mmCIF file of C-alpha atoms in Angstrom:
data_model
loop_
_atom_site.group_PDB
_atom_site.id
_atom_site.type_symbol
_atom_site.label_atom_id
_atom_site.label_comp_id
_atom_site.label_asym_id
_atom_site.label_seq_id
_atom_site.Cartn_x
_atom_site.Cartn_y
_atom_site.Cartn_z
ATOM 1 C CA UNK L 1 102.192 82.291 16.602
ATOM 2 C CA UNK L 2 98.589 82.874 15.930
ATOM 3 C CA UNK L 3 96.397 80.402 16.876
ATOM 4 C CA UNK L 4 94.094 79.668 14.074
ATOM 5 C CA UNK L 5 97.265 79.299 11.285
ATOM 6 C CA UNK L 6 97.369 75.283 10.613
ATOM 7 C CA UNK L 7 101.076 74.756 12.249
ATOM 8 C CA UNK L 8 103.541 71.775 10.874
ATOM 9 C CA UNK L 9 106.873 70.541 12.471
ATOM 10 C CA UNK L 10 109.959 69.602 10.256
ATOM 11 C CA UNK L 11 112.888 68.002 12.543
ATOM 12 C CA UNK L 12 116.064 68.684 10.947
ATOM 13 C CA UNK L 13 117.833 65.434 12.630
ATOM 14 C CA UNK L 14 114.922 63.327 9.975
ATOM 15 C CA UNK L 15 116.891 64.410 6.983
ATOM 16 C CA UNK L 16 120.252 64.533 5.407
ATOM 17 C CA UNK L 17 119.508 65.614 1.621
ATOM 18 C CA UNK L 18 117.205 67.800 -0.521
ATOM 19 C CA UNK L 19 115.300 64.610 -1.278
ATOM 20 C CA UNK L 20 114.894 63.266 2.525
ATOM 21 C CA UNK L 21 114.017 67.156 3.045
ATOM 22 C CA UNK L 22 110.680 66.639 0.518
ATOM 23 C CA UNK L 23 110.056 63.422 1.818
ATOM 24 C CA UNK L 24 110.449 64.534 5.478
ATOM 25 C CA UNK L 25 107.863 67.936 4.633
ATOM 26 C CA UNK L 26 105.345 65.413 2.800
ATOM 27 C CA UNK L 27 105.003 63.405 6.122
ATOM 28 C CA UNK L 28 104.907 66.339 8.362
ATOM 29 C CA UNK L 29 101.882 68.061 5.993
ATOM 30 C CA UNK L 30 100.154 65.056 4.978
ATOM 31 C CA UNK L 31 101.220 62.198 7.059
ATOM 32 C CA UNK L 32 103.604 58.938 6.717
ATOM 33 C CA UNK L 33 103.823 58.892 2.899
ATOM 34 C CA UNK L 34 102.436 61.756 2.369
ATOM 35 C CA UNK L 35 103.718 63.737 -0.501
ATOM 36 C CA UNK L 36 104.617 67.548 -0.797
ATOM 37 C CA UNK L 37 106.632 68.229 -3.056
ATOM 38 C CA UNK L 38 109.741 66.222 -4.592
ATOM 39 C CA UNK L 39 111.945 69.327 -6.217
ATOM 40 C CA UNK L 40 111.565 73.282 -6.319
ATOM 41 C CA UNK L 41 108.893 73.098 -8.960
ATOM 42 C CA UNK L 42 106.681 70.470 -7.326
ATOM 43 C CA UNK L 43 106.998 72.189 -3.867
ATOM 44 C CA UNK L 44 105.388 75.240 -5.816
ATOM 45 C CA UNK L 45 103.343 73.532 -7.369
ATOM 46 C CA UNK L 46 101.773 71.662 -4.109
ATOM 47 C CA UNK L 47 101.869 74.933 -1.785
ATOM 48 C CA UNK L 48 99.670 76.554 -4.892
ATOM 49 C CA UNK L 49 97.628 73.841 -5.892
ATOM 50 C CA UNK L 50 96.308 72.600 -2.368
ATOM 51 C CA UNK L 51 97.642 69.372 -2.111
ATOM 52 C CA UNK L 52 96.854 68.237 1.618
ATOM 53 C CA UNK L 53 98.058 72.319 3.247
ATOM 54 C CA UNK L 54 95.916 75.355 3.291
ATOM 55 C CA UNK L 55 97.254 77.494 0.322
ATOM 56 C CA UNK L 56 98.632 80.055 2.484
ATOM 57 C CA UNK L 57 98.773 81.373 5.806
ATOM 58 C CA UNK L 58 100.466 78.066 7.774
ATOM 59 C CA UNK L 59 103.381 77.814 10.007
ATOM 60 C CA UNK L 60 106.479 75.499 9.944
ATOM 61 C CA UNK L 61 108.139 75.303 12.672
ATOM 62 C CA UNK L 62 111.503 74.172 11.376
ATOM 63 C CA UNK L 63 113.941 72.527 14.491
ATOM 64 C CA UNK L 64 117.690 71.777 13.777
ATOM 65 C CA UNK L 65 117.909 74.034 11.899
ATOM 66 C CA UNK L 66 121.271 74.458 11.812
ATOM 67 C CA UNK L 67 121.943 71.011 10.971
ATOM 68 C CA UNK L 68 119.228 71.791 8.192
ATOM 69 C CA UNK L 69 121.254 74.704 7.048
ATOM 70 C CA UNK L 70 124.546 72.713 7.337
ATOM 71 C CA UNK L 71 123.357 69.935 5.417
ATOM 72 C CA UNK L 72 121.441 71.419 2.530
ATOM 73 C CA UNK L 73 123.865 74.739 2.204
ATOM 74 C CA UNK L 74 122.212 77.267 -0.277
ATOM 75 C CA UNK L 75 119.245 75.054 -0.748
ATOM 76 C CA UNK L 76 117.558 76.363 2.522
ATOM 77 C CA UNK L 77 117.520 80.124 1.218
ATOM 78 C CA UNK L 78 115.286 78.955 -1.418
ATOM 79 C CA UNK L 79 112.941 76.744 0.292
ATOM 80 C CA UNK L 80 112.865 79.678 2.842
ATOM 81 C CA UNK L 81 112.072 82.074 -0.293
ATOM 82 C CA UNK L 82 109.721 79.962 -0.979
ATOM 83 C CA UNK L 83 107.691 79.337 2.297
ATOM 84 C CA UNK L 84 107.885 83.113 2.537
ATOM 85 C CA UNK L 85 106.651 83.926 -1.115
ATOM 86 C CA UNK L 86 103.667 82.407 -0.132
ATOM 87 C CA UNK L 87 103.307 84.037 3.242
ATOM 88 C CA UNK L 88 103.975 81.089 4.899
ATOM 89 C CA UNK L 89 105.889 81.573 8.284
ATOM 90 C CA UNK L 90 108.715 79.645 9.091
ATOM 91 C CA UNK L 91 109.881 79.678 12.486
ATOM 92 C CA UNK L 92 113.729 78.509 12.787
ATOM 93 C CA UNK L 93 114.516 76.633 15.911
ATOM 94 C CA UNK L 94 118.740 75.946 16.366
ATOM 95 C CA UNK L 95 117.732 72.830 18.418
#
């Protein structure tokens, strides 16, 4: 990954829901409490408006994320559509 791209960790294991997912992301962008994003449109809304991130061009490095994938079922394509949309990588770790 390069080395000047701002890089954030998500840990699959931290959340069971969409909700605990937007919770989870808000803490690993902006800290504990930190807020991100609480549905689809907010996410957008955050990753476009600034909030706390770089507008574009950082990496989330996403581990579990087959747990993620189990848990949240078709949810993760968007939130991946979306990370990419914005030209965001996502790096998917299985463990």
């Amino acid at each position: 990954m390069p080395a000047d791209r701002p890089t954030y960790e998500l840990d699959g294991r931290d959340f069971s829901s969409l909700q605990e997912f937007f919770v989870a992301l808000g803490e690993a962008i902006n800290g504990p409490g930190g807020y991100f994003g609480a549905n689809f449109d907010a996410l957008e809304d955050c990753i476009s408006g600034g909030f706390g991130a770089p507008e574009t061009g950082w990496t989330l490095i996403w581990k579990d994320f087959g747990l993620s994938r189990a848990r949240l079922g078709p949810d993760v394509d968007t939130l991946l559509d979306t990370f990419r949309r914005f030209r965001f990588i996502v790096d998917l770790q299985l463990q």
